[in-house]
Short mmCIF file of C-alpha atoms and ligand atoms in Angstrom, two decimals:
data_model
loop_
_atom_site.label_atom_id
_atom_site.label_comp_id
_atom_site.label_asym_id
_atom_site.label_seq_id
_atom_site.Cartn_x
_atom_site.Cartn_y
_atom_site.Cartn_z
CA UNK A 1 1.18 19.03 -22.45
CA UNK A 2 1.16 16.75 -19.45
CA UNK A 3 3.09 18.19 -16.55
CA UNK A 4 5.37 15.54 -15.16
CA UNK A 5 7.98 15.23 -12.49
CA UNK A 6 11.65 14.72 -12.49
CA UNK A 7 13.32 11.82 -10.79
CA UNK A 8 17.08 11.57 -10.15
CA UNK A 9 20.39 10.60 -8.48
CA UNK A 10 24.33 11.37 -6.35
CA UNK A 11 28.26 11.34 -6.33
CA UNK A 12 31.77 11.72 -7.26
CA UNK A 13 33.26 11.79 -3.85
CA UNK A 14 34.80 8.88 -5.62
CA UNK A 15 37.79 9.07 -7.90
CA UNK A 16 36.04 7.16 -10.68
CA UNK A 17 39.08 6.92 -12.89
CA UNK A 18 39.34 3.89 -15.13
CA UNK A 19 40.75 0.88 -13.34
CA UNK A 20 41.32 1.76 -9.68
CA UNK A 21 38.13 2.99 -8.02
CA UNK A 22 38.44 4.14 -4.44
CA UNK A 23 35.14 4.00 -2.58
CA UNK A 24 34.18 6.48 0.12
CA UNK A 25 33.68 4.92 3.55
CA UNK A 26 29.87 4.90 3.32
CA UNK A 27 29.98 2.88 0.12
CA UNK A 28 32.07 0.07 1.56
CA UNK A 29 28.99 -1.78 2.89
CA UNK A 30 27.15 -1.29 -0.38
CA UNK A 31 30.02 -2.74 -2.32
CA UNK A 32 29.95 -5.92 -0.25
CA UNK A 33 26.27 -6.48 -0.96
CA UNK A 34 26.51 -5.79 -4.64
CA UNK A 35 27.06 -8.51 -7.19
CA UNK A 36 30.57 -8.42 -8.66
CA UNK A 37 31.29 -7.11 -12.15
CA UNK A 38 33.65 -9.03 -14.40
CA UNK A 39 36.25 -6.29 -14.29
CA UNK A 40 35.47 -4.90 -17.73
CA UNK A 41 34.50 -1.28 -17.25
CA UNK A 42 31.56 -1.43 -19.67
CA UNK A 43 29.94 -4.54 -18.22
CA UNK A 44 27.30 -5.18 -15.60
CA UNK A 45 27.56 -7.57 -12.65
CA UNK A 46 27.07 -11.24 -13.37
CA UNK A 47 23.44 -12.23 -12.97
CA UNK A 48 22.22 -8.65 -13.57
CA UNK A 49 18.50 -8.83 -14.31
CA UNK A 50 17.62 -7.27 -17.64
CA UNK A 51 13.91 -6.69 -17.96
CA UNK A 52 11.11 -4.74 -19.48
CA UNK A 53 7.90 -3.35 -18.00
CA UNK A 54 4.24 -2.81 -18.85
CA UNK A 55 1.06 -2.01 -16.89
CA UNK A 56 -2.39 -3.57 -16.95
CA UNK A 57 -4.58 -0.73 -18.27
CA UNK A 58 -1.89 0.33 -20.74
CA UNK A 59 -1.64 -3.03 -22.52
CA UNK A 60 -4.37 -5.52 -21.61
CA UNK A 61 -7.61 -4.29 -23.24
CA UNK A 62 -10.42 -6.82 -22.64
CA UNK A 63 -11.97 -4.40 -20.18
CA UNK A 64 -15.23 -6.31 -19.96
CA UNK A 65 -13.89 -9.86 -19.89
CA UNK A 66 -13.87 -12.43 -17.11
CA UNK A 67 -15.85 -10.25 -14.74
CA UNK A 68 -13.58 -7.18 -14.66
CA UNK A 69 -15.22 -4.11 -13.14
CA UNK A 70 -14.71 -0.51 -14.28
CA UNK A 71 -11.65 1.43 -13.13
CA UNK A 72 -11.24 5.18 -12.83
CA UNK A 73 -9.30 5.08 -16.11
CA UNK A 74 -12.26 3.52 -17.97
CA UNK A 75 -14.49 6.32 -16.77
CA UNK A 76 -11.92 9.09 -17.25
CA UNK A 77 -10.82 8.02 -20.73
CA UNK A 78 -14.45 7.81 -21.86
CA UNK A 79 -15.09 11.35 -20.62
CA UNK A 80 -14.85 13.77 -23.59
CA UNK A 81 -11.80 16.02 -23.58
CA UNK A 82 -9.75 14.11 -21.04
CA UNK A 83 -7.33 12.18 -23.25
CA UNK A 84 -5.58 12.79 -26.55
CA UNK A 85 -8.10 12.22 -29.35
CA UNK A 86 -10.50 10.62 -26.84
CA UNK A 87 -8.29 7.50 -26.82
CA UNK A 88 -9.20 4.77 -24.31
CA UNK A 89 -7.57 1.55 -23.11
CA UNK A 90 -10.57 -0.57 -24.23
CA UNK A 91 -8.34 -2.55 -26.60
CA UNK A 92 -4.85 -1.12 -26.04
CA UNK A 93 -2.35 -3.84 -27.12
CA UNK A 94 -4.92 -6.60 -26.73
CA UNK A 95 -2.26 -8.22 -24.57
CA UNK A 96 -5.00 -10.10 -22.70
CA UNK A 97 -5.38 -12.25 -25.82
CA UNK A 98 -1.88 -11.89 -27.28
CA UNK A 99 0.25 -12.48 -24.19
CA UNK A 100 1.87 -15.58 -25.72
CA UNK A 101 3.09 -13.57 -28.71
CA UNK A 102 4.32 -10.86 -26.33
CA UNK A 103 6.22 -13.36 -24.21
CA UNK A 104 7.84 -14.59 -27.42
CA UNK A 105 9.04 -10.99 -28.02
CA UNK A 106 10.57 -11.07 -24.53
CA UNK A 107 12.27 -14.37 -25.30
CA UNK A 108 13.65 -13.01 -28.55
CA UNK A 109 15.19 -10.10 -26.65
CA UNK A 110 16.76 -12.44 -24.12
CA UNK A 111 14.92 -10.82 -21.19
CA UNK A 112 15.65 -12.27 -17.76
CA UNK A 113 12.61 -10.69 -16.11
CA UNK A 114 9.33 -8.95 -16.84
CA UNK A 115 7.46 -6.39 -14.75
CA UNK A 116 3.68 -6.44 -15.18
CA UNK A 117 0.80 -5.15 -13.08
CA UNK A 118 -2.38 -6.80 -11.88
CA UNK A 119 -5.62 -4.90 -12.52
CA UNK A 120 -7.34 -4.52 -9.13
CA UNK A 121 -10.82 -4.37 -10.79
CA UNK A 122 -10.27 -7.79 -12.34
CA UNK A 123 -9.70 -9.29 -8.89
CA UNK A 124 -12.25 -7.26 -6.91
CA UNK A 125 -14.62 -5.70 -9.47
CA UNK A 126 -16.04 -3.29 -6.90
CA UNK A 127 -12.76 -2.89 -5.03
CA UNK A 128 -13.70 -4.88 -1.92
CA UNK A 129 -15.85 -7.81 -0.84
CA UNK A 130 -15.89 -11.19 -2.53
CA UNK A 131 -13.13 -11.88 -5.03
CA UNK A 132 -14.08 -12.49 -8.66
CA UNK A 133 -13.45 -16.24 -9.16
CA UNK A 134 -12.00 -15.55 -12.64
CA UNK A 135 -10.10 -12.45 -11.53
CA UNK A 136 -6.64 -13.99 -11.53
CA UNK A 137 -7.15 -16.48 -14.37
CA UNK A 138 -5.45 -14.28 -16.94
CA UNK A 139 -2.42 -13.73 -14.70
CA UNK A 140 -2.21 -17.43 -13.93
CA UNK A 141 -2.18 -18.25 -17.65
CA UNK A 142 0.34 -15.53 -18.39
CA UNK A 143 2.65 -16.48 -15.50
CA UNK A 144 2.76 -20.11 -16.54
CA UNK A 145 3.88 -19.20 -20.06
CA UNK A 146 6.35 -16.63 -18.72
CA UNK A 147 7.97 -19.08 -16.33
CA UNK A 148 8.11 -21.76 -19.02
CA UNK A 149 10.06 -19.20 -21.08
CA UNK A 150 12.55 -18.85 -18.22
CA UNK A 151 11.57 -15.24 -17.48
CA UNK A 152 11.19 -14.09 -13.88
CA UNK A 153 8.02 -12.14 -13.06
CA UNK A 154 8.00 -8.91 -11.02
CA UNK A 155 4.46 -7.91 -10.08
CA UNK A 156 3.09 -4.42 -9.41
CA UNK A 157 -0.19 -4.44 -7.50
CA UNK A 158 -1.34 -0.91 -8.28
CA UNK A 159 -0.52 0.85 -11.53
CA UNK A 160 -3.31 3.43 -11.24
CA UNK A 161 -6.44 1.45 -12.20
CA UNK A 162 -8.48 2.05 -9.05
CA UNK A 163 -11.91 0.34 -9.10
CA UNK A 164 -14.45 3.09 -9.89
CA UNK A 165 -16.82 2.08 -7.04
CA UNK A 166 -14.04 3.02 -4.61
CA UNK A 167 -13.61 6.39 -6.29
CA UNK A 168 -17.35 6.89 -5.88
CA UNK A 169 -16.70 6.64 -2.14
CA UNK A 170 -13.88 9.20 -2.26
CA UNK A 171 -11.03 7.19 -3.79
CA UNK A 172 -7.68 8.09 -2.23
CA UNK A 173 -9.40 10.96 -0.36
CA UNK A 174 -10.98 8.26 1.77
CA UNK A 175 -8.77 6.51 4.31
CA UNK A 176 -10.78 3.27 3.76
CA UNK A 177 -9.22 2.95 0.30
CA UNK A 178 -5.85 2.30 1.97
CA UNK A 179 -7.35 -0.63 3.87
CA UNK A 180 -9.17 -1.93 0.76
CA UNK A 181 -5.89 -1.82 -1.16
CA UNK A 182 -4.11 -3.79 1.54
CA UNK A 183 -6.82 -6.47 1.48
CA UNK A 184 -6.58 -6.79 -2.30
CA UNK A 185 -2.76 -6.80 -2.20
CA UNK A 186 -2.63 -9.49 0.48
CA UNK A 187 -5.17 -11.64 -1.36
CA UNK A 188 -3.36 -11.35 -4.70
CA UNK A 189 0.13 -11.92 -3.29
CA UNK A 190 -1.23 -14.91 -1.40
CA UNK A 191 -2.41 -16.44 -4.69
CA UNK A 192 0.60 -15.54 -6.87
CA UNK A 193 3.57 -15.85 -4.51
CA UNK A 194 4.07 -19.48 -5.43
CA UNK A 195 5.43 -18.09 -8.72
CA UNK A 196 6.21 -14.41 -8.08
CA UNK A 197 9.07 -13.53 -5.72
CA UNK A 198 9.05 -9.73 -6.03
CA UNK A 199 5.95 -7.62 -5.46
CA UNK A 200 5.76 -3.87 -5.80
CA UNK A 201 2.84 -2.38 -3.91
CA UNK A 202 2.39 0.72 -6.05
CA UNK A 203 3.75 2.43 -9.12
CA UNK A 204 4.68 6.11 -8.84
CA UNK A 205 2.61 7.35 -5.92
CA UNK A 206 3.48 10.95 -6.78
CA UNK A 207 2.04 10.65 -10.28
CA UNK A 208 -1.32 9.15 -9.40
CA UNK A 209 -1.87 11.53 -6.47
CA UNK A 210 -0.56 14.78 -7.93
CA UNK A 211 -1.87 14.27 -11.47
CA UNK A 212 -5.06 12.51 -10.40
CA UNK A 213 -6.02 14.72 -7.44
CA UNK A 214 -3.78 17.79 -7.85
CA UNK A 215 -3.85 19.14 -11.41
CA UNK A 216 -6.54 16.80 -12.74
CA UNK A 217 -4.61 15.67 -15.82
CA UNK A 218 -4.98 11.97 -14.90
CA UNK A 219 -7.94 10.00 -13.54
CA UNK A 220 -10.03 10.75 -11.58
CA UNK A 221 -9.35 14.31 -12.77
CA UNK A 222 -9.72 16.24 -9.51
CA UNK A 223 -8.07 19.47 -8.45
CA UNK A 224 -7.91 19.45 -4.68
CA UNK A 225 -6.47 22.18 -2.51
CA UNK A 226 -3.13 21.77 -0.70
CA UNK A 227 -4.60 20.17 2.40
CA UNK A 228 -6.76 17.79 0.36
CA UNK A 229 -3.80 16.69 -1.73
CA UNK A 230 -1.56 16.22 1.33
CA UNK A 231 -4.24 13.94 2.79
CA UNK A 232 -4.50 11.97 -0.46
CA UNK A 233 -0.71 11.52 -0.43
CA UNK A 234 -0.91 10.35 3.17
CA UNK A 235 -3.63 7.80 2.40
CA UNK A 236 -1.60 6.52 -0.55
CA UNK A 237 1.57 5.91 1.49
CA UNK A 238 -0.61 4.41 4.20
CA UNK A 239 -2.08 2.05 1.59
CA UNK A 240 1.46 1.08 0.62
CA UNK A 241 2.45 0.39 4.25
CA UNK A 242 -0.67 -1.61 5.07
CA UNK A 243 -0.16 -3.59 1.87
CA UNK A 244 3.42 -4.43 2.88
CA UNK A 245 2.03 -5.87 6.11
CA UNK A 246 -0.77 -7.75 4.34
CA UNK A 247 1.61 -9.25 1.76
CA UNK A 248 3.95 -10.42 4.51
CA UNK A 249 1.00 -12.02 6.29
CA UNK A 250 -0.42 -13.80 3.23
CA UNK A 251 2.45 -14.53 0.84
CA UNK A 252 4.85 -17.45 0.87
CA UNK A 253 7.90 -17.10 3.09
CA UNK A 254 10.76 -15.47 1.20
CA UNK A 255 8.53 -13.17 -0.85
CA UNK A 256 10.11 -9.74 -1.29
CA UNK A 257 8.10 -6.52 -1.10
CA UNK A 258 8.99 -3.08 -2.38
CA UNK A 259 7.53 -0.35 -4.56
CA UNK A 260 8.25 1.40 -7.86
CA UNK A 261 8.81 5.02 -6.97
CA UNK A 262 9.38 7.98 -9.22
CA UNK A 263 11.69 9.97 -7.07
CA UNK A 264 12.58 13.54 -7.64
CA UNK A 265 16.00 12.44 -8.82
CA UNK A 266 18.12 15.08 -7.13
CA UNK A 267 21.27 15.35 -9.26
CA UNK A 268 24.15 17.70 -8.49
CA UNK A 269 24.21 20.43 -11.10
CA UNK A 270 27.84 19.50 -11.47
CA UNK A 271 29.88 17.06 -9.48
CA UNK A 272 31.70 19.00 -6.78
CA UNK A 273 31.35 18.21 -3.06
CA UNK A 274 29.04 21.13 -2.18
CA UNK A 275 26.51 20.33 -4.91
CA UNK A 276 26.69 16.63 -4.10
CA UNK A 277 25.89 17.41 -0.49
CA UNK A 278 23.04 19.68 -1.59
CA UNK A 279 21.64 16.91 -3.81
CA UNK A 280 21.76 14.50 -0.88
CA UNK A 281 19.66 16.90 1.21
CA UNK A 282 17.29 17.51 -1.69
CA UNK A 283 16.79 13.79 -2.22
CA UNK A 284 15.32 13.49 1.30
CA UNK A 285 13.34 16.70 1.34
CA UNK A 286 11.92 16.66 -2.17
CA UNK A 287 10.66 13.11 -1.60
CA UNK A 288 9.47 13.76 1.97
CA UNK A 289 5.90 12.60 1.36
CA UNK A 290 6.90 9.50 -0.63
CA UNK A 291 10.10 7.46 -0.28
CA UNK A 292 11.38 9.44 2.72
CA UNK A 293 8.32 8.85 4.88
CA UNK A 294 8.22 5.22 3.71
CA UNK A 295 11.86 4.70 4.74
CA UNK A 296 11.77 6.76 7.92
CA UNK A 297 8.19 6.43 9.20
CA UNK A 298 7.87 10.18 9.73
CA UNK A 299 7.45 13.31 7.69
CA UNK A 300 10.44 15.63 7.73
CA UNK A 301 10.19 18.80 9.84
CA UNK A 302 10.70 20.97 6.78
CA UNK A 303 7.87 19.24 4.92
CA UNK A 304 5.43 19.74 7.79
CA UNK A 305 6.58 23.31 8.33
CA UNK A 306 6.11 24.05 4.63
CA UNK A 307 2.55 22.74 4.72
CA UNK A 308 1.57 24.51 7.96
CA UNK A 309 -2.20 24.19 8.42
CA UNK A 310 -2.41 22.04 5.26
CA UNK A 311 -0.41 19.21 6.89
CA UNK A 312 -2.17 15.84 6.74
CA UNK A 313 -4.04 14.42 9.72
CA UNK A 314 -2.12 11.38 10.95
CA UNK A 315 -1.96 8.92 13.85
CA UNK A 316 1.12 7.23 15.35
CA UNK A 317 -0.23 3.83 14.21
CA UNK A 318 -0.52 5.07 10.64
CA UNK A 319 3.02 6.41 10.69
CA UNK A 320 4.27 3.09 11.96
CA UNK A 321 2.45 1.23 9.18
CA UNK A 322 3.83 3.61 6.53
CA UNK A 323 7.35 2.91 7.76
CA UNK A 324 6.98 -0.90 7.48
CA UNK A 325 10.33 -2.22 6.37
CA UNK A 326 10.60 -3.06 2.68
CA UNK A 327 12.99 -5.51 1.03
CA UNK A 328 13.93 -3.51 -2.04
CA UNK A 329 13.42 -0.14 -3.65
CA UNK A 330 12.37 0.19 -7.28
CA UNK A 331 13.11 3.53 -8.92
CA UNK A 332 11.57 4.82 -12.14
CA UNK A 333 14.04 7.22 -13.75
CA UNK A 334 13.29 9.40 -16.76
CA UNK A 335 14.66 12.87 -16.06
CA UNK A 336 17.15 14.63 -13.76
CA UNK A 337 16.26 17.46 -11.37
CA UNK A 338 19.40 19.52 -10.94
CA UNK A 339 20.38 20.80 -7.52
CA UNK A 340 22.92 23.35 -6.35
CA UNK A 341 24.10 24.35 -2.90
CA UNK A 342 22.87 27.65 -1.54
CA UNK A 343 22.78 29.41 1.82
CA UNK A 344 19.07 28.83 2.51
CA UNK A 345 17.59 27.01 5.51
CA UNK A 346 17.14 23.94 3.28
CA UNK A 347 20.75 24.13 2.10
CA UNK A 348 19.91 23.60 -1.57
CA UNK A 349 18.14 25.07 -4.54
CA UNK A 350 16.34 23.17 -7.32
CA UNK A 351 17.71 24.64 -10.53
CA UNK A 352 15.02 25.47 -13.07
CA UNK A 353 15.80 24.30 -16.57
CA UNK A 354 16.03 27.03 -19.21
CA UNK A 355 13.63 26.89 -22.17
CA UNK A 356 16.53 25.73 -24.35
CA UNK A 357 17.18 22.59 -22.26
CA UNK A 358 16.91 19.53 -24.56
CA UNK A 359 14.09 17.05 -24.22
CA UNK A 360 12.81 13.93 -25.92
CA UNK A 361 9.55 13.59 -27.90
CA UNK A 362 7.44 14.15 -24.74
CA UNK A 363 8.00 17.70 -23.55
CA UNK A 364 8.23 16.65 -19.91
CA UNK A 365 11.02 14.23 -20.73
CA UNK A 366 14.15 16.36 -20.44
CA UNK A 367 17.40 14.50 -20.97
CA UNK A 368 19.37 13.71 -17.81
CA UNK A 369 21.32 10.43 -17.97
CA UNK A 370 23.25 11.30 -14.77
CA UNK A 371 20.02 10.65 -12.90
CA UNK A 372 20.57 6.94 -13.46
CA UNK A 373 23.84 7.24 -11.54
CA UNK A 374 22.74 9.58 -8.76
CA UNK A 375 19.26 8.21 -7.96
CA UNK A 376 20.36 4.72 -6.90
CA UNK A 377 23.59 6.04 -5.41
CA UNK A 378 21.83 8.54 -3.14
CA UNK A 379 19.00 6.18 -2.21
CA UNK A 380 21.58 3.54 -1.26
CA UNK A 381 23.56 6.03 0.76
CA UNK A 382 20.75 7.84 2.58
CA UNK A 383 18.71 4.80 3.61
CA UNK A 384 21.32 2.05 3.43
CA UNK A 385 19.26 0.21 0.81
CA UNK A 386 20.84 -3.10 -0.18
CA UNK A 387 18.64 -4.13 -3.10
CA UNK A 388 17.48 -1.76 -5.81
CA UNK A 389 15.98 -2.05 -9.27
CA UNK A 390 15.48 0.52 -11.97
CA UNK A 391 11.84 -0.36 -12.43
CA UNK A 392 11.35 1.99 -15.41
CA UNK A 393 13.54 3.93 -17.79
CA UNK A 394 12.83 4.78 -21.40
CA UNK A 395 11.57 7.44 -23.74
CA UNK A 396 9.01 8.42 -26.30
CA UNK A 397 10.11 8.90 -29.90
CA UNK A 398 8.34 9.93 -33.11
CA UNK A 399 8.79 6.37 -34.43
CA UNK A 400 7.74 6.91 -38.04
CA UNK A 401 8.19 3.67 -40.01
CA UNK A 402 10.29 3.86 -43.18
CA UNK A 403 8.84 2.81 -46.54
CA UNK A 404 10.15 -0.71 -45.79
CA UNK A 405 8.43 -0.68 -42.41
CA UNK A 406 11.60 -0.26 -40.31
CA UNK A 407 11.58 1.88 -37.17
CA UNK A 408 15.04 3.39 -36.84
CA UNK A 409 14.64 5.12 -33.49
CA UNK A 410 18.18 6.39 -33.14
CA UNK A 411 17.02 8.96 -30.58
CA UNK A 412 15.78 6.18 -28.25
CA UNK A 413 19.03 4.26 -28.79
CA UNK A 414 20.98 7.42 -27.89
CA UNK A 415 18.83 7.92 -24.79
CA UNK A 416 19.15 4.33 -23.56
CA UNK A 417 22.89 4.15 -24.26
CA UNK A 418 23.57 7.33 -22.29
CA UNK A 419 21.39 6.35 -19.33
CA UNK A 420 22.79 2.82 -19.20
CA UNK A 421 26.32 4.23 -19.28
CA UNK A 422 25.51 6.09 -16.07
CA UNK A 423 23.90 3.03 -14.51
CA UNK A 424 27.01 1.01 -15.37
CA UNK A 425 29.07 3.68 -13.62
CA UNK A 426 26.94 3.21 -10.49
CA UNK A 427 27.10 -0.60 -10.39
CA UNK A 428 30.84 -0.56 -11.08
CA UNK A 429 31.21 1.48 -7.89
CA UNK A 430 29.25 -1.12 -5.94
CA UNK A 431 25.83 0.55 -5.84
CA UNK A 432 23.53 -2.46 -5.34
CA UNK A 433 21.25 -2.20 -8.36
CA UNK A 434 20.24 -5.77 -9.22
CA UNK A 435 18.20 -5.15 -12.34
CA UNK A 436 16.84 -2.74 -14.94
CA UNK A 437 13.43 -2.65 -16.64
CA UNK A 438 13.09 -0.80 -19.90
CA UNK A 439 9.84 1.12 -20.32
CA UNK A 440 8.31 -0.26 -22.33
CA UNK A 441 8.25 -3.65 -24.02
CA UNK A 442 5.91 -2.24 -26.67
CA UNK A 443 4.00 0.91 -27.57
CA UNK A 444 0.89 1.16 -25.43
CA UNK A 445 -1.82 3.39 -24.04
CA UNK A 446 0.10 6.34 -22.59
CA UNK A 447 -2.59 7.65 -20.26
CA UNK A 448 -3.68 11.22 -21.08
CA UNK A 449 -1.47 11.11 -24.19
CA UNK A 450 -3.47 8.17 -25.52
CA UNK A 451 -1.72 6.42 -28.43
CA UNK A 452 0.03 9.60 -29.58
CA UNK A 453 3.23 8.98 -27.63
CA UNK A 454 5.12 5.74 -28.23
CA UNK A 455 7.47 4.43 -25.54
CA UNK A 456 7.93 0.86 -26.77
CA UNK A 457 11.04 -0.85 -28.07
CA UNK A 458 8.54 -2.78 -30.22
CA UNK A 459 6.34 -0.81 -32.58
CA UNK A 460 2.65 -1.62 -32.40
CA UNK A 461 0.36 -0.96 -35.34
CA UNK A 462 -2.82 -0.36 -33.36
CA UNK A 463 -5.01 -1.13 -36.42
CA UNK A 464 -3.63 -4.62 -36.91
CA UNK A 465 -1.90 -5.22 -33.54
CA UNK A 466 1.22 -6.20 -35.44
CA UNK A 467 4.39 -5.88 -33.32
CA UNK A 468 7.71 -4.93 -34.98
CA UNK A 469 11.04 -4.67 -33.16
CA UNK A 470 12.52 -1.18 -33.45
CA UNK A 471 16.24 -0.47 -33.73
CA UNK A 472 16.18 0.08 -29.95
CA UNK A 473 15.03 -3.54 -29.47
CA UNK A 474 18.10 -4.67 -31.43
CA UNK A 475 20.26 -2.40 -29.28
CA UNK A 476 18.75 -3.71 -26.02
CA UNK A 477 19.11 -7.30 -27.19
CA UNK A 478 22.82 -6.69 -27.84
CA UNK A 479 23.24 -5.12 -24.37
CA UNK A 480 21.57 -8.13 -22.75
CA UNK A 481 23.61 -10.63 -24.78
CA UNK A 482 26.89 -8.92 -23.79
CA UNK A 483 25.69 -8.00 -20.28
CA UNK A 484 27.18 -4.64 -21.04
CA UNK A 485 27.60 -1.75 -23.36
CA UNK A 486 30.62 -2.98 -25.29
C1 BG6 B 501 5.79 6.34 -16.11
C2 BG6 B 501 4.60 5.47 -15.83
O1 BG6 B 501 5.79 7.39 -15.24
O2 BG6 B 501 5.85 6.97 -17.32
C3 BG6 B 501 4.16 4.71 -17.05
O3 BG6 B 501 4.83 4.58 -14.76
C4 BG6 B 501 4.07 5.65 -18.22
O4 BG6 B 501 2.94 4.08 -16.79
C5 BG6 B 501 5.42 6.32 -18.48
O5 BG6 B 501 3.62 5.00 -19.35
C6 BG6 B 501 5.37 7.36 -19.58
O6 BG6 B 501 4.57 8.43 -19.16
P1 BG6 B 501 3.52 9.25 -20.05
O7 BG6 B 501 2.71 10.07 -19.09
O8 BG6 B 501 4.32 10.09 -20.95
O9 BG6 B 501 2.68 8.27 -20.73
#
């Protein structure tokens, strides 16, 4: 089983009774910035951006086309024993060739926006140096069709496919990778910002550092010690910060920069003031080396104290770059990490889930819809964030087609309905979440799980590449059409 991380959310300081909602004083500013709902308790604000997300290595295939170089995932997935059944992303969804058909699926759903990622090794096949002249051709073709369909693109610049030649020089262990990433990010945003308004530097820093360099379950498959991992984390957030600066320098004026972060979604174990306060503290501390340092430009005292001699080596200039102001925060939410107040120095305890706690088809995916209320609420409160997106939310399911070829994924529908109910609760209180991206548009290459786990709302027959909408696609289409859950 792949060990994963929880990500979550905050509060009922608010009397959230139907009709009259009284906001606490800190939420007053948030409410002003948030788009207005239409007054119906089950609806989302007008203009809410309904989207879906994918990532380059998980869907594109075509790994040797148009000058693409190898990424760490090509090497890792071709290494025996690293992925389920030896599955690779060589073909994946063949989206590189079938993007028009996939954009038609988006149109059929009524999507307002689509989150995709650019493969760094297509643009710079060795990671640095001279750009591949064909490197952005695919994205240019895809963006033109997407925009013609009236769908707004959101672009992630790093969804884990590091060029292998950079890994050969130490990958994220090497500080130079942060600089190389910034150069690539600035170059790409400079070319695409005539059509893309929102760029996310990185997807889930915690996952690619801790799984890639901590427990070795993801590429490049290393198991570093505490100090080594802390330094990798530091280089990754530095790469993010330098990329923010490079994008601002190279992209068209008005371009917005953020990231897609998988927070530890600190969620009060139940909603009473002391646990809410504990969850607020946990949100900062448990994310100290990711969103907290990015928002505050410094590591928390407790984080550094906890690491002791294993603390990363840093400079004041690096810390300043890491804290570069971002325009929006994207949050990937799958699970909730429950928190309760205790009398410790930290002021909170992370509550371990009992073996009987329910989960979805992936064992790591425990069910915690409240996270979709608390994560944006706490992030908004702690760092006064005015623009947020749920950049991923979704689930795996067994997805066995019926004899007639239907995929009646009632478990995914249940999951999405419950999570969206909590998101609706947040936006109705004025939490400024502007959009939501369902993970994923279609079944794809799920990293170490290969093709075994399906997260799509469209079923993909990987033998024929035929796409079939699941029941969850019908559900999501209805949500989008009504801009709400009723
Ligand atoms: C998210 C990633 O964390 O989880 C996606 O950003 C991924 O890329 C999704 O596909 C599901 O995770 P997994 O590990 O079960 O495939």
